[in-house]
Short mmCIF file of C-alpha atoms in Angstrom, two decimals:
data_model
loop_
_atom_site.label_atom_id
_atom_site.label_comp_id
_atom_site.label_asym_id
_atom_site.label_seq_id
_atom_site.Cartn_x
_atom_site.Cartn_y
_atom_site.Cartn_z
CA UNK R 15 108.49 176.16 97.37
CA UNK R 16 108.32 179.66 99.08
CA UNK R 17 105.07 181.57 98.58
CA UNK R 18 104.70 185.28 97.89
CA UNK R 19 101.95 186.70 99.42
CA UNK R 20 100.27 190.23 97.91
CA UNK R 21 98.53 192.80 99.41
CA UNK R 22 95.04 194.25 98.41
CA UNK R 23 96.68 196.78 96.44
CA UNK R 24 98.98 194.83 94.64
CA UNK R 25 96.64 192.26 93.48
CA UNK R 26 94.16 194.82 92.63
CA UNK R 27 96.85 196.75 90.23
CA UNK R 28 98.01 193.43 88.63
CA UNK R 29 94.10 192.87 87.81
CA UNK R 30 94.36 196.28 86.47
CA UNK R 31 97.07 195.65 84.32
CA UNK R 32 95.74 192.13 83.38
CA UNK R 33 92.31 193.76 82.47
CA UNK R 34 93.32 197.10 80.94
CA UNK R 35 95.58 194.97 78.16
CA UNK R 36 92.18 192.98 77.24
CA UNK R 37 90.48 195.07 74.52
CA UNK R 38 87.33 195.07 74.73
CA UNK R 39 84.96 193.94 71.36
CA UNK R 40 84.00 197.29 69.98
CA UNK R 41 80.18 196.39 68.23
CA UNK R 42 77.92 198.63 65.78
CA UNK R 43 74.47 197.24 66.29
CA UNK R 44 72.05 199.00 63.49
CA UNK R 45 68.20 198.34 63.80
CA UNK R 46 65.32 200.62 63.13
CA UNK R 47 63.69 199.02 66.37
CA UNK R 48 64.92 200.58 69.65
CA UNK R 49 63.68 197.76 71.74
CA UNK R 50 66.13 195.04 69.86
CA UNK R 51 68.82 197.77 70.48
CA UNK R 52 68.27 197.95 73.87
CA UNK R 53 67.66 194.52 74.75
CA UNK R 54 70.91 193.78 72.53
CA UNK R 55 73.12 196.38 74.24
CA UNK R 56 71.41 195.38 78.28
CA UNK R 57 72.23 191.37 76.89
CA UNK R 58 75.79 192.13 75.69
CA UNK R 59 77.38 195.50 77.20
CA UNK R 60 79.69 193.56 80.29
CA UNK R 61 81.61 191.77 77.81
CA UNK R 62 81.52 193.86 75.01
CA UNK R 63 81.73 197.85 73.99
CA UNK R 64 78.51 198.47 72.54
CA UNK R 65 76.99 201.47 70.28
CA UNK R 66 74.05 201.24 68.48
CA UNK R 67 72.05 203.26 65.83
CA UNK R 68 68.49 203.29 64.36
CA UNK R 69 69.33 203.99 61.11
CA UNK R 70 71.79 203.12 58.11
CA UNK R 71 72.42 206.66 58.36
CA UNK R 72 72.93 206.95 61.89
CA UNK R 73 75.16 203.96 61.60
CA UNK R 74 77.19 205.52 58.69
CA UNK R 75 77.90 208.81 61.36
CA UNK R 76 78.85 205.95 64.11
CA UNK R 77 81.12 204.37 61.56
CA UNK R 78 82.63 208.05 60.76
CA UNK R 79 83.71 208.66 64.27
CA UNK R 80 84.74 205.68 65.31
CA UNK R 81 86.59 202.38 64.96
CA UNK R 82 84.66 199.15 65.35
CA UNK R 83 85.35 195.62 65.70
CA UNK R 84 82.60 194.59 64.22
CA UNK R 85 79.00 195.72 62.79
CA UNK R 86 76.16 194.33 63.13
CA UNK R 87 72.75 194.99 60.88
CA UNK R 88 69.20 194.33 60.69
CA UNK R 89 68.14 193.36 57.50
CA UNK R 90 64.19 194.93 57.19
CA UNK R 91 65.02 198.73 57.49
CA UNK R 92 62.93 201.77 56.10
CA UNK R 93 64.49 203.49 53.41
CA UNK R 94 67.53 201.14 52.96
CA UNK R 95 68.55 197.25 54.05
CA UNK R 96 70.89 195.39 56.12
CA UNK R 97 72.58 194.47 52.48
CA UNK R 98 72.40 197.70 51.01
CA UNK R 99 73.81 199.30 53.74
CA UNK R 100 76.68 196.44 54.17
CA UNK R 101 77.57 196.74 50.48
CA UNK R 102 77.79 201.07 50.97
CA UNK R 103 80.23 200.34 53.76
CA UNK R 104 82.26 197.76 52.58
CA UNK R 105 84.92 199.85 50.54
CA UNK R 106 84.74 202.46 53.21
CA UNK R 107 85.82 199.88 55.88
CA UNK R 108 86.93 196.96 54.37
CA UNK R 109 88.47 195.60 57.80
CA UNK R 110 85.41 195.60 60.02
CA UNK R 111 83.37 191.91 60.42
CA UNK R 112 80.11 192.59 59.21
CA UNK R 113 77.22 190.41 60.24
CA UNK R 114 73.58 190.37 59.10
CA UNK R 115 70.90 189.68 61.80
CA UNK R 116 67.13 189.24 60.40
CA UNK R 117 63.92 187.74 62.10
CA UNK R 118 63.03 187.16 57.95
CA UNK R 119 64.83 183.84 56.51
CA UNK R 120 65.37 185.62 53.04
CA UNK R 121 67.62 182.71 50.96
CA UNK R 122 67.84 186.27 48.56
CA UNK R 123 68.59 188.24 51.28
CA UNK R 124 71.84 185.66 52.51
CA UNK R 125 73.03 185.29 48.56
CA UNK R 126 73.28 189.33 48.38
CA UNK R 127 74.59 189.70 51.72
CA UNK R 128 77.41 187.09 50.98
CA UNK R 129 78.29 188.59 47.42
CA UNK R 130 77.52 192.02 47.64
CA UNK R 131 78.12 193.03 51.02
CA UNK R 132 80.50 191.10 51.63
CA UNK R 133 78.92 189.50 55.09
CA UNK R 134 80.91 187.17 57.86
CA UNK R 135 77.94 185.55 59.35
CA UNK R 136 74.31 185.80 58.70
CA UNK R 137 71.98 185.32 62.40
CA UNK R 138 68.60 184.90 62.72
CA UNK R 139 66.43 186.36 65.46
CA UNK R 140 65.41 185.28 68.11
CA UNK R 141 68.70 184.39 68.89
CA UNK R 142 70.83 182.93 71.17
CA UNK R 143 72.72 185.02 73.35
CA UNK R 144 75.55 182.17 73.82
CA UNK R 145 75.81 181.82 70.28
CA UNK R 146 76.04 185.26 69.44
CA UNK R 147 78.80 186.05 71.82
CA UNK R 148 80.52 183.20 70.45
CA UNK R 149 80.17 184.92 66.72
CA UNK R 150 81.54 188.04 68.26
CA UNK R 151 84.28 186.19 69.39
CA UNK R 152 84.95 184.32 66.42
CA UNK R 153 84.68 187.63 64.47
CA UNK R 154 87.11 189.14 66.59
CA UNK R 155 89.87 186.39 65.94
CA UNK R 156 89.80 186.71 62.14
CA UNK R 157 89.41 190.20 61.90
CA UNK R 158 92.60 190.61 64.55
CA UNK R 159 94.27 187.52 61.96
CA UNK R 160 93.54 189.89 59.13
CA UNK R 161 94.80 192.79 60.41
CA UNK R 162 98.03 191.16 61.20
CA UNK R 163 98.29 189.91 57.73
CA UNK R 164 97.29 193.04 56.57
CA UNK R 165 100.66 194.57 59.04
CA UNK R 166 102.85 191.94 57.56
CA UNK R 167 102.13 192.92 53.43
CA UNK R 168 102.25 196.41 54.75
CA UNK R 169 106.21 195.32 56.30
CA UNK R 170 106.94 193.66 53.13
CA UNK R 171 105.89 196.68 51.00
CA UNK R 172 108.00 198.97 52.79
CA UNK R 173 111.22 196.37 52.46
CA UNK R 174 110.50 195.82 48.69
CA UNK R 175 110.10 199.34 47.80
CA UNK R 176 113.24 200.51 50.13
CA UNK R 177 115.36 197.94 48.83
CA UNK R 178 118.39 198.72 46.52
CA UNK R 179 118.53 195.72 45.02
CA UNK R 180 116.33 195.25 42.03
CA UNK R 181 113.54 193.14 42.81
CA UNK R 182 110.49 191.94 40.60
CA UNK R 183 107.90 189.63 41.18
CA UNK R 184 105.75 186.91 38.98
CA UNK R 185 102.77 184.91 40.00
CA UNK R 186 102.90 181.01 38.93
CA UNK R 187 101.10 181.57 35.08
CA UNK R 188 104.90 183.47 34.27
CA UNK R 189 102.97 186.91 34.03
CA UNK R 190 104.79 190.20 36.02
CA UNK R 191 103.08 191.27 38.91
CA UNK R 192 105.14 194.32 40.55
CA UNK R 193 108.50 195.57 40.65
CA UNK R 194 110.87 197.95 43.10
CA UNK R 195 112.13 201.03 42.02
CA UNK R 196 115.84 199.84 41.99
CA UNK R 197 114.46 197.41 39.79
CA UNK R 198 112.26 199.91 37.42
CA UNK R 199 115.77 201.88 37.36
CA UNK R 200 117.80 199.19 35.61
CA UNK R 201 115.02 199.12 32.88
CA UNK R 202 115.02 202.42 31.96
#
């Protein structure tokens, strides 16, 4: 078997390549306390893009201006909490993983979280860092799952509603769920 050798260069611009194609985790860490942002950010920033905010409010600006993977909340917050913030969000950005960290275990706290706010996974500080990257990771599958799923209705939408052919659909109980135009055409 003949070997290819590479230069410097050329195995420093495949790395490149290699690297640049790996999107990086792009995190919202709220918390009113600045030292559990920092320490989070200096424990996590290598493998993951990182932006954090002391506020709900701060974090809603964040959320304005950019896209995120993920967000991640403290629970105990002046003026609002991890869940009430989480369920202000949720219809706003429906596609982003949101996880609820506390140092509180609040059994109240996890049932709102989960119905209300809609939450992926609830941590509790102190935590561990392998864990927590593993979360992010995890996160970061289903939400890229999702928004393939959410690519593939968006496909089908556009060939069901573009379609000449008259097409209607109904869900297992018999009862209409949606129809193309072509289709709403031949019932006028």
């Amino acid at each position: 078997m003949e070997q290819t050798s590479l230069s410097f260069y050329q195995f420093n611009q495949i790395l490149k390549q290699v690297t640049k194609s790996k999107e990086k985790i792009k995190i919202l860490y709220v918390d009113d306390e600045e030292r559990n942002t920092s320490s989070f950010k200096g424990a996590f920033r290598r493998e993951f893009q990182i932006d954090t905010a002391i506020s709900a409010e701060a974090g809603k600006k964040l959320l304005e201006q950019n896209d995120y993977h993920i967000l991640l909340t403290d629970q105990r917050m002046p003026n609002t909490t991890g869940v009430e913030f989480l369920s202000e969000i949720c219809d706003l950005y429906p596609d982003i993983m949101r996880i609820l960290i506390t140092a509180y275990t609040d059994i109240e706290a996890v049932i709102n979280a989960i119905n209300h706010g809609k939450v992926y996974k609830y941590i509790n500080k102190p935590y561990d860092d392998k864990e927590v990257k593993s979360i992010f990771e995890e996160a970061y599958q289903v939400y890229q799952y999702r928004q393939g799923v959410n690519q593939e209705i968006k496909r089908y939408k556009e060939t069901f509603d573009k379609s000449n052919d008259p097409i209607f659909l109904i869900n297992t109980k018999g009862e209409f769920i949606d129809a193309n135009m072509a289709c709403l055409k031949m019932l006028d």
